Tab-separated table of C-alpha atoms in Angstrom:
chain	number	residue	atom	x	y	z
V	1366	MET	CA	76.461	80.185	133.499
V	1367	ARG	CA	75.060	81.086	137.247
V	1368	LEU	CA	74.359	84.993	136.726
V	1369	ARG	CA	72.872	87.083	139.250
V	1370	PRO	CA	69.206	86.900	138.628
V	1371	GLU	CA	68.855	90.837	139.306
V	1372	ILE	CA	72.025	91.531	136.617
V	1373	ALA	CA	70.676	89.166	133.958
V	1374	ALA	CA	67.333	91.198	134.238
V	1375	LEU	CA	69.032	94.665	134.145
V	1376	PRO	CA	69.088	96.171	130.692
V	1377	ALA	CA	72.445	96.942	129.448
V	1378	TYR	CA	73.154	100.732	128.332
V	1379	ARG	CA	72.061	101.771	124.849
V	1380	GLN	CA	73.063	104.989	123.297
V	1381	GLY	CA	70.722	106.432	120.955
V	1382	ARG	CA	70.662	106.190	117.173
V	1383	ALA	CA	73.229	108.079	115.036
V	1384	ALA	CA	72.153	111.166	113.444
V	1385	ALA	CA	72.053	111.577	109.798
V	1386	PRO	CA	74.742	113.438	108.102
V	1387	ASP	CA	72.359	116.270	107.584
V	1388	GLY	CA	71.225	115.806	110.896
V	1389	PHE	CA	71.528	116.538	114.676
V	1390	LYS	CA	72.337	114.624	117.472
V	1391	LEU	CA	70.429	116.009	120.083
V	1392	SER	CA	70.483	113.061	123.097
V	1393	SER	CA	73.325	113.040	124.509
V	1394	ASN	CA	73.819	116.615	126.315
V	1395	GLU	CA	77.102	116.866	124.748
V	1396	ASN	CA	78.739	119.869	123.953
V	1397	PRO	CA	78.389	120.709	120.288
V	1398	TYR	CA	81.844	122.854	119.981
V	1399	ASP	CA	84.782	121.102	119.149
V	1400	PRO	CA	87.573	121.184	121.660
V	1401	LEU	CA	89.649	124.115	122.070
V	1402	PRO	CA	93.123	123.950	120.253
V	1403	GLY	CA	94.908	124.286	123.637
V	1404	VAL	CA	93.712	121.292	124.838
V	1405	ARG	CA	93.640	119.083	121.907
V	1406	GLU	CA	97.818	120.021	122.059
V	1407	ALA	CA	97.834	119.051	125.738
V	1408	VAL	CA	96.370	115.492	124.908
V	1409	ALA	CA	98.842	115.517	121.760
V	1410	ALA	CA	101.652	115.811	124.301
V	1411	ALA	CA	100.657	113.350	126.769
V	1412	SER	CA	101.975	110.743	123.907
V	1413	ASP	CA	103.542	108.373	126.430
V	1414	PHE	CA	100.175	106.108	126.598
V	1415	ASN	CA	102.654	102.954	126.829
V	1416	ARG	CA	103.160	103.941	130.204
V	1417	TYR	CA	100.237	104.133	133.109
V	1418	PRO	CA	99.181	106.977	134.210
V	1419	ASP	CA	99.464	108.777	137.770
V	1420	ALA	CA	96.666	106.725	139.417
V	1421	SER	CA	95.643	109.411	141.717
V	1422	ALA	CA	95.679	112.288	139.167
V	1423	LEU	CA	97.496	114.098	141.451
V	1424	ALA	CA	98.366	117.503	139.386
V	1425	MET	CA	94.534	117.506	138.533
V	1426	ARG	CA	93.336	116.752	142.290
V	1427	GLU	CA	95.780	119.573	143.254
V	1428	LYS	CA	94.600	122.019	140.739
V	1429	LEU	CA	91.143	121.230	141.570
V	1430	ALA	CA	91.740	121.764	145.638
V	1431	GLU	CA	93.668	125.241	144.706
V	1432	ARG	CA	90.202	126.359	142.609
V	1433	PHE	CA	87.945	125.322	145.399
V	1434	GLY	CA	89.928	125.898	148.677
V	1435	ARG	CA	89.925	122.140	149.748
V	1436	THR	CA	93.290	119.737	149.966
V	1437	ALA	CA	94.246	117.577	147.425
V	1438	ASP	CA	93.025	114.418	150.005
V	1439	GLU	CA	89.357	116.117	149.501
V	1440	VAL	CA	89.184	115.527	145.517
V	1441	HIS	CA	89.027	112.387	144.098
V	1442	ILE	CA	88.971	111.679	140.126
V	1443	GLY	CA	87.315	109.125	138.215
V	1444	ALA	CA	86.537	108.131	134.377
V	1445	GLY	CA	83.068	110.676	134.693
V	1446	SER	CA	81.043	111.182	137.928
V	1447	VAL	CA	78.930	108.507	137.111
V	1448	ALA	CA	81.960	106.628	137.724
V	1449	LEU	CA	82.625	108.130	141.163
V	1450	LEU	CA	79.053	107.703	142.013
V	1451	ALA	CA	79.011	103.952	140.980
V	1452	GLN	CA	81.995	104.075	143.798
V	1453	LEU	CA	80.589	105.914	146.642
V	1454	ILE	CA	77.316	103.480	146.324
V	1455	LEU	CA	79.954	100.800	146.732
V	1456	ALA	CA	81.535	102.383	149.358
V	1457	THR	CA	78.385	102.523	151.659
V	1458	SER	CA	75.683	100.074	150.310
V	1459	GLY	CA	75.121	96.184	149.898
V	1460	PRO	CA	72.441	93.709	150.182
V	1461	GLY	CA	69.708	95.028	152.818
V	1462	ASP	CA	70.820	98.688	152.497
V	1463	GLU	CA	68.722	101.427	150.402
V	1464	VAL	CA	69.714	103.901	148.113
V	1465	VAL	CA	67.426	106.871	148.007
V	1466	TYR	CA	66.699	109.415	144.819
V	1467	SER	CA	64.128	111.306	142.618
V	1468	TRP	CA	62.245	109.680	140.016
V	1469	ARG	CA	62.707	110.475	137.045
V	1470	SER	CA	66.108	111.298	137.559
V	1471	PHE	CA	69.537	110.131	135.957
V	1472	GLU	CA	68.946	106.493	134.067
V	1473	ALA	CA	72.189	105.127	135.574
V	1474	TYR	CA	70.917	105.322	138.867
V	1475	PRO	CA	68.787	102.495	139.157
V	1476	GLY	CA	71.406	100.352	137.456
V	1477	LEU	CA	74.404	101.314	139.877
V	1478	VAL	CA	72.106	100.567	142.825
V	1479	THR	CA	71.423	97.003	141.549
V	1480	VAL	CA	74.968	96.449	141.025
V	1481	ALA	CA	76.167	97.085	144.423
V	1482	GLY	CA	73.275	94.641	145.344
V	1483	ALA	CA	71.315	97.616	147.225
V	1484	THR	CA	67.706	98.594	146.949
V	1485	SER	CA	66.396	101.817	145.058
V	1486	VAL	CA	63.747	103.810	146.494
V	1487	GLN	CA	62.630	106.006	144.072
V	1488	VAL	CA	60.657	108.967	145.329
V	1489	PRO	CA	58.331	110.380	142.555
V	1490	ASN	CA	59.294	114.168	141.392
V	1491	ARG	CA	56.623	117.052	142.070
V	1492	ALA	CA	53.961	117.743	139.351
V	1493	ASP	CA	56.304	120.616	138.189
V	1494	HIS	CA	59.103	117.863	137.674
V	1495	ALA	CA	61.639	118.745	140.022
V	1496	HIS	CA	62.605	116.865	143.273
V	1497	ASP	CA	60.386	116.345	145.935
V	1498	LEU	CA	62.939	116.753	148.945
V	1499	PRO	CA	60.392	116.513	152.183
V	1500	ALA	CA	59.541	113.363	150.851
V	1501	MET	CA	62.822	112.022	149.789
V	1502	ALA	CA	63.953	113.150	153.479
V	1503	ALA	CA	60.511	111.111	155.011
V	1504	ALA	CA	62.075	107.890	152.795
V	1505	VAL	CA	65.276	108.038	154.764
V	1506	THR	CA	65.019	104.817	157.075
V	1507	ASP	CA	67.356	103.278	159.338
V	1508	ALA	CA	68.386	100.842	156.042
V	1509	THR	CA	69.210	104.522	154.260
V	1510	ARG	CA	72.908	104.551	153.471
V	1511	LEU	CA	72.837	106.815	150.685
V	1512	VAL	CA	70.904	109.842	149.087
V	1513	ILE	CA	71.285	111.203	146.029
V	1514	VAL	CA	70.027	114.995	144.854
V	1515	CYS	CA	70.711	115.783	141.207
V	1516	SER	CA	70.511	119.463	140.515
V	1517	PRO	CA	70.286	120.337	137.587
V	1518	ASN	CA	67.913	116.883	137.571
V	1519	ASN	CA	69.040	115.039	134.367
V	1520	PRO	CA	66.492	115.011	132.232
V	1521	THR	CA	63.969	117.343	133.449
V	1522	GLY	CA	66.374	120.237	133.968
V	1523	SER	CA	64.890	121.651	137.274
V	1524	VAL	CA	67.297	122.798	140.006
V	1525	VAL	CA	67.047	122.467	144.008
V	1526	SER	CA	67.115	125.802	145.804
V	1527	ALA	CA	69.677	126.509	148.260
V	1528	GLU	CA	66.901	127.046	150.552
V	1529	GLU	CA	65.543	123.464	149.866
V	1530	PHE	CA	68.845	121.505	149.861
V	1531	SER	CA	69.698	123.530	153.469
V	1532	ALA	CA	66.452	122.368	154.863
V	1533	PHE	CA	66.911	118.655	153.489
V	1534	ILE	CA	70.074	117.791	154.455
V	1535	ALA	CA	69.381	119.339	158.076
V	1536	ASP	CA	66.696	116.533	158.223
V	1537	VAL	CA	69.317	113.290	156.995
V	1538	PRO	CA	71.028	111.504	159.660
V	1539	GLU	CA	74.725	112.449	159.948
V	1540	ASP	CA	75.723	109.126	159.396
V	1541	VAL	CA	74.049	108.797	155.653
V	1542	LEU	CA	75.508	110.203	152.940
V	1543	VAL	CA	74.308	112.823	150.741
V	1544	VAL	CA	75.374	113.136	147.175
V	1545	LEU	CA	75.096	116.145	145.454
V	1546	ASP	CA	75.225	115.357	141.708
V	1547	GLU	CA	76.141	118.824	139.657
V	1548	ALA	CA	76.954	117.440	136.735
V	1549	TYR	CA	75.370	120.352	135.108
V	1550	ALA	CA	76.449	123.274	137.475
V	1551	GLU	CA	78.176	125.706	134.813
V	1552	PHE	CA	74.921	125.439	132.949
V	1553	VAL	CA	72.947	127.435	135.956
V	1554	THR	CA	72.169	130.857	135.828
V	1555	ASP	CA	69.265	130.679	138.416
V	1556	PRO	CA	70.225	132.203	141.500
V	1557	ARG	CA	68.114	130.477	144.096
V	1558	ALA	CA	69.767	127.059	142.936
V	1559	VAL	CA	71.907	125.185	145.368
V	1560	ASP	CA	75.548	125.327	144.981
V	1561	GLY	CA	77.205	122.149	146.887
V	1562	VAL	CA	81.175	123.497	147.481
V	1563	PRO	CA	80.217	125.840	150.092
V	1564	LEU	CA	78.254	123.510	151.849
V	1565	LEU	CA	81.158	120.936	152.325
V	1566	ALA	CA	82.748	123.040	155.204
V	1567	ARG	CA	79.256	122.424	157.026
V	1568	HIS	CA	78.377	118.903	156.493
V	1569	GLN	CA	80.549	115.775	156.723
V	1570	ASN	CA	78.089	113.408	155.189
V	1571	LEU	CA	77.890	115.485	152.051
V	1572	VAL	CA	79.802	114.856	148.694
V	1573	VAL	CA	79.450	117.065	145.470
V	1574	LEU	CA	80.102	115.698	141.945
V	1575	ARG	CA	80.835	117.424	139.148
V	1576	THR	CA	82.376	116.566	135.348
V	1577	PHE	CA	84.517	117.688	132.673
V	1578	SER	CA	81.996	116.230	130.235
V	1579	LYS	CA	79.434	118.720	129.825
V	1580	ALA	CA	80.591	122.343	130.050
V	1581	TYR	CA	84.304	121.585	129.337
V	1582	GLY	CA	83.551	119.468	126.283
V	1583	LEU	CA	85.514	116.278	127.303
V	1584	ALA	CA	82.899	113.412	127.152
V	1585	GLY	CA	84.636	111.293	124.830
V	1586	LEU	CA	88.030	111.602	127.763
V	1587	ARG	CA	85.636	110.314	130.846
V	1588	VAL	CA	87.073	112.595	133.587
V	1589	GLY	CA	85.163	113.658	136.742
V	1590	TYR	CA	85.525	114.984	139.973
V	1591	ALA	CA	84.462	114.500	143.249
V	1592	LEU	CA	84.618	116.918	146.206
V	1593	GLY	CA	84.087	115.940	149.953
V	1594	PRO	CA	85.552	114.462	153.301
V	1595	VAL	CA	88.781	112.601	152.884
V	1596	ALA	CA	87.743	109.638	154.863
V	1597	VAL	CA	84.683	108.990	152.613
V	1598	LEU	CA	86.827	109.601	149.486
V	1599	ASP	CA	89.346	107.118	150.860
V	1600	ALA	CA	86.532	104.833	150.717
V	1601	ALA	CA	85.371	105.154	147.340
V	1602	ARG	CA	88.988	105.239	146.199
V	1603	ALA	CA	89.195	101.701	147.644
V	1604	THR	CA	86.653	100.387	145.194
V	1605	ALA	CA	87.440	102.285	142.317
V	1606	ILE	CA	89.320	100.361	139.306
V	1607	PRO	CA	92.925	101.338	139.317
V	1608	LEU	CA	94.451	103.457	136.578
V	1609	SER	CA	90.651	104.302	135.164
V	1610	VAL	CA	91.907	107.975	134.539
V	1611	THR	CA	94.017	108.336	131.466
V	1612	GLY	CA	96.965	110.298	131.102
V	1613	GLN	CA	95.139	112.119	128.210
V	1614	ALA	CA	92.068	112.633	130.050
V	1615	SER	CA	94.322	114.613	132.834
V	1616	ALA	CA	96.236	116.685	130.689
V	1617	ALA	CA	92.990	117.742	128.893
V	1618	ALA	CA	91.152	118.534	132.298
V	1619	ILE	CA	94.391	120.920	133.308
V	1620	ALA	CA	94.208	122.382	129.889
V	1621	SER	CA	90.589	122.957	130.225
V	1622	LEU	CA	90.894	124.474	133.729
V	1623	ASP	CA	93.348	126.618	132.393
V	1624	ALA	CA	91.236	127.892	129.317
V	1625	GLU	CA	88.083	128.085	131.630
V	1626	ASP	CA	87.204	132.006	130.838
V	1627	GLU	CA	87.304	130.847	126.991
V	1628	LEU	CA	84.958	127.801	127.639
V	1629	LEU	CA	82.389	129.310	130.011
V	1630	GLU	CA	82.060	131.512	127.149
V	1631	ARG	CA	80.783	128.715	125.032
V	1632	VAL	CA	78.479	127.573	128.279
V	1633	ARG	CA	76.837	131.030	127.881
V	1634	HIS	CA	76.388	131.078	124.233
V	1635	ILE	CA	74.643	127.371	124.808
V	1636	VAL	CA	72.798	128.963	128.001
V	1637	ALA	CA	71.452	131.751	125.650
V	1638	ARG	CA	70.346	129.030	122.739
V	1639	ARG	CA	68.592	126.998	125.457
V	1640	ASP	CA	66.601	130.052	126.695
V	1641	THR	CA	65.597	130.975	123.420
V	1642	VAL	CA	64.556	127.229	122.855
V	1643	TYR	CA	62.538	127.285	125.942
V	1644	SER	CA	60.845	130.749	125.223
V	1645	GLY	CA	59.863	129.381	121.873
V	1646	LEU	CA	58.418	126.322	123.413
V	1647	ILE	CA	56.595	128.375	126.074
V	1648	GLU	CA	55.183	130.736	123.044
V	1649	GLN	CA	54.213	126.895	121.139
V	1650	GLY	CA	51.784	126.313	124.150
V	1651	TRP	CA	54.095	123.882	125.762
V	1652	ASP	CA	53.762	123.465	129.585
V	1653	ALA	CA	57.538	122.537	130.301
V	1654	PRO	CA	59.736	123.307	133.296
V	1655	LYS	CA	62.073	125.926	133.344
V	1656	PRO	CA	65.560	124.397	132.256
V	1657	SER	CA	68.611	125.094	133.879
V	1658	GLY	CA	71.361	122.315	132.345
V	1659	ASN	CA	72.466	122.139	128.750
V	1660	PHE	CA	69.041	120.235	127.643
V	1661	ILE	CA	65.396	121.043	127.749
V	1662	TRP	CA	62.692	118.605	128.891
V	1663	LEU	CA	59.236	118.098	127.052
V	1664	PRO	CA	56.600	116.010	129.008
V	1665	THR	CA	54.955	114.139	126.454
V	1666	GLY	CA	53.968	110.920	128.705
V	1667	GLU	CA	52.073	108.472	126.505
V	1668	HIS	CA	52.739	110.365	123.381
V	1669	THR	CA	57.013	110.092	123.798
V	1670	THR	CA	57.749	107.324	121.275
V	1671	ALA	CA	55.677	109.071	118.336
V	1672	ALA	CA	56.875	112.246	119.353
V	1673	ALA	CA	60.394	111.047	119.168
V	1674	GLU	CA	60.095	109.269	116.475
V	1675	ARG	CA	58.690	112.449	114.346
V	1676	LEU	CA	61.608	114.532	115.602
V	1677	PHE	CA	64.059	111.676	114.051
V	1678	GLU	CA	62.499	111.907	111.072
V	1679	ALA	CA	63.146	115.504	110.571
V	1680	GLY	CA	66.908	114.953	111.231
V	1681	LEU	CA	66.784	115.706	115.207
V	1682	VAL	CA	67.926	112.421	117.568
V	1683	VAL	CA	66.635	112.866	120.893
V	1684	ARG	CA	66.678	111.058	124.256
V	1685	ALA	CA	63.120	109.542	124.707
V	1686	PHE	CA	62.135	108.293	128.116
V	1687	ALA	CA	58.760	106.570	127.383
V	1688	PRO	CA	55.905	107.097	128.690
V	1689	GLU	CA	57.252	109.826	130.594
V	1690	GLY	CA	59.060	112.614	128.229
V	1691	ILE	CA	61.328	113.473	125.863
V	1692	ARG	CA	64.860	115.086	126.616
V	1693	VAL	CA	66.537	117.211	123.908
V	1694	SER	CA	70.444	118.466	124.593
V	1695	ILE	CA	70.852	122.078	123.363
V	1696	GLY	CA	73.078	121.655	119.994
V	1697	GLU	CA	74.245	123.603	116.941
V	1698	GLU	CA	72.431	126.875	116.253
V	1699	GLU	CA	71.905	125.465	113.372
V	1700	SER	CA	69.527	122.871	114.956
V	1701	VAL	CA	67.125	125.402	116.682
V	1702	ASP	CA	64.815	126.296	113.896
V	1703	LYS	CA	64.174	122.849	112.980
V	1704	LEU	CA	63.729	122.145	116.470
V	1705	LEU	CA	60.867	124.760	117.276
V	1706	GLN	CA	59.637	123.431	114.077
V	1707	ILE	CA	58.714	120.316	114.758
V	1708	SER	CA	57.799	120.789	118.425
V	1709	GLY	CA	55.305	123.299	117.639
V	1710	GLU	CA	53.878	120.494	115.103
V	1711	ILE	CA	53.842	118.032	118.213
V	1712	VAL	CA	52.169	120.229	120.860
V	1713	ARG	CA	49.414	121.115	118.551
V	1714	SER	CA	48.942	117.356	118.152
V	1715	LEU	CA	48.718	116.511	121.556
V	1716	PRO	CA	45.138	116.278	122.680
V	1717	GLU	CA	43.178	118.817	124.698
V	1718	GLY	CA	43.753	118.262	128.064
V	1719	HIS	CA	47.456	116.732	127.785
V	1720	SER	CA	49.342	118.097	130.794
V	1721	ALA	CA	52.548	118.819	128.130
V	1722	ARG	CA	49.916	121.573	126.539
V	1723	ARG	CA	48.740	124.800	127.792
V	1724	ILE	CA	46.710	126.124	124.775
V	1725	ALA	CA	42.949	124.973	124.179
């Protein structure tokens, strides 16, 4: 068969290994809490799956529009925020066009750009593992159609500050779409961090992406949303696979919004656990970026594969990005002691002078 050569060369997405029965799956940034009873009941009640769902997810769009002070047409629903990003790339970028983003960032970005036929322009992260926004702005050319900013950045956990983002978007031409990927926004506690929603009123070339997969614990139902200008979201809707958001996903998302206080209390527990793990890492001598998502980043460099295997042998499944580092999701409370035990062993085994090691 005649396949597009760039697609034939593109590696398919592969999930991490399964955890042992007594182990912990810390590789997918999932919420470790079981769904709330009320959310389970809402999904069970949406039992008419012999019928197609509402293709526009109008009830959910209206709920989110009220929440964020937008109109329903300024909200777009997709099968996870990554599906929405794929639609936005397809709507803006094709052969000869460029998409700019920081690297390393979310692993799906390069593949989505390649599938659209466009060209990735990857701007290296700063030494502190955060976006280099001035360099990203400088990378924008006449061929640029879209720029992705990920805050908190997956997998390094660093945030973009409001001041940095304001200066950055002012430097981007108004006909270039800026997508602010805020999949982990609910876990952010840094008061300096950007919040994309209030900026939508000032920038007609901005779209904000968020998801129910992480903080709201609906990863298996695949539902996310975009906020932005109607014309841009209509273009994204035109590229979408119809009926990809199920009625069960919509019901769960609406029920989750109704139960938001209880769900965000769970988020606060995860954030506290994250901060405990990070403090432990710093005490052990790690030089790791301060996390703002529901995960931490271990910049293990050329020792990444060996370190990930050591964690796996201890019953901890993590996400390795060789030869750069390891992303470790914040999971069950019971995983913390084991994680800190093994991370301490790993940092002590790193050679003196390694960039991840602060101890002599």
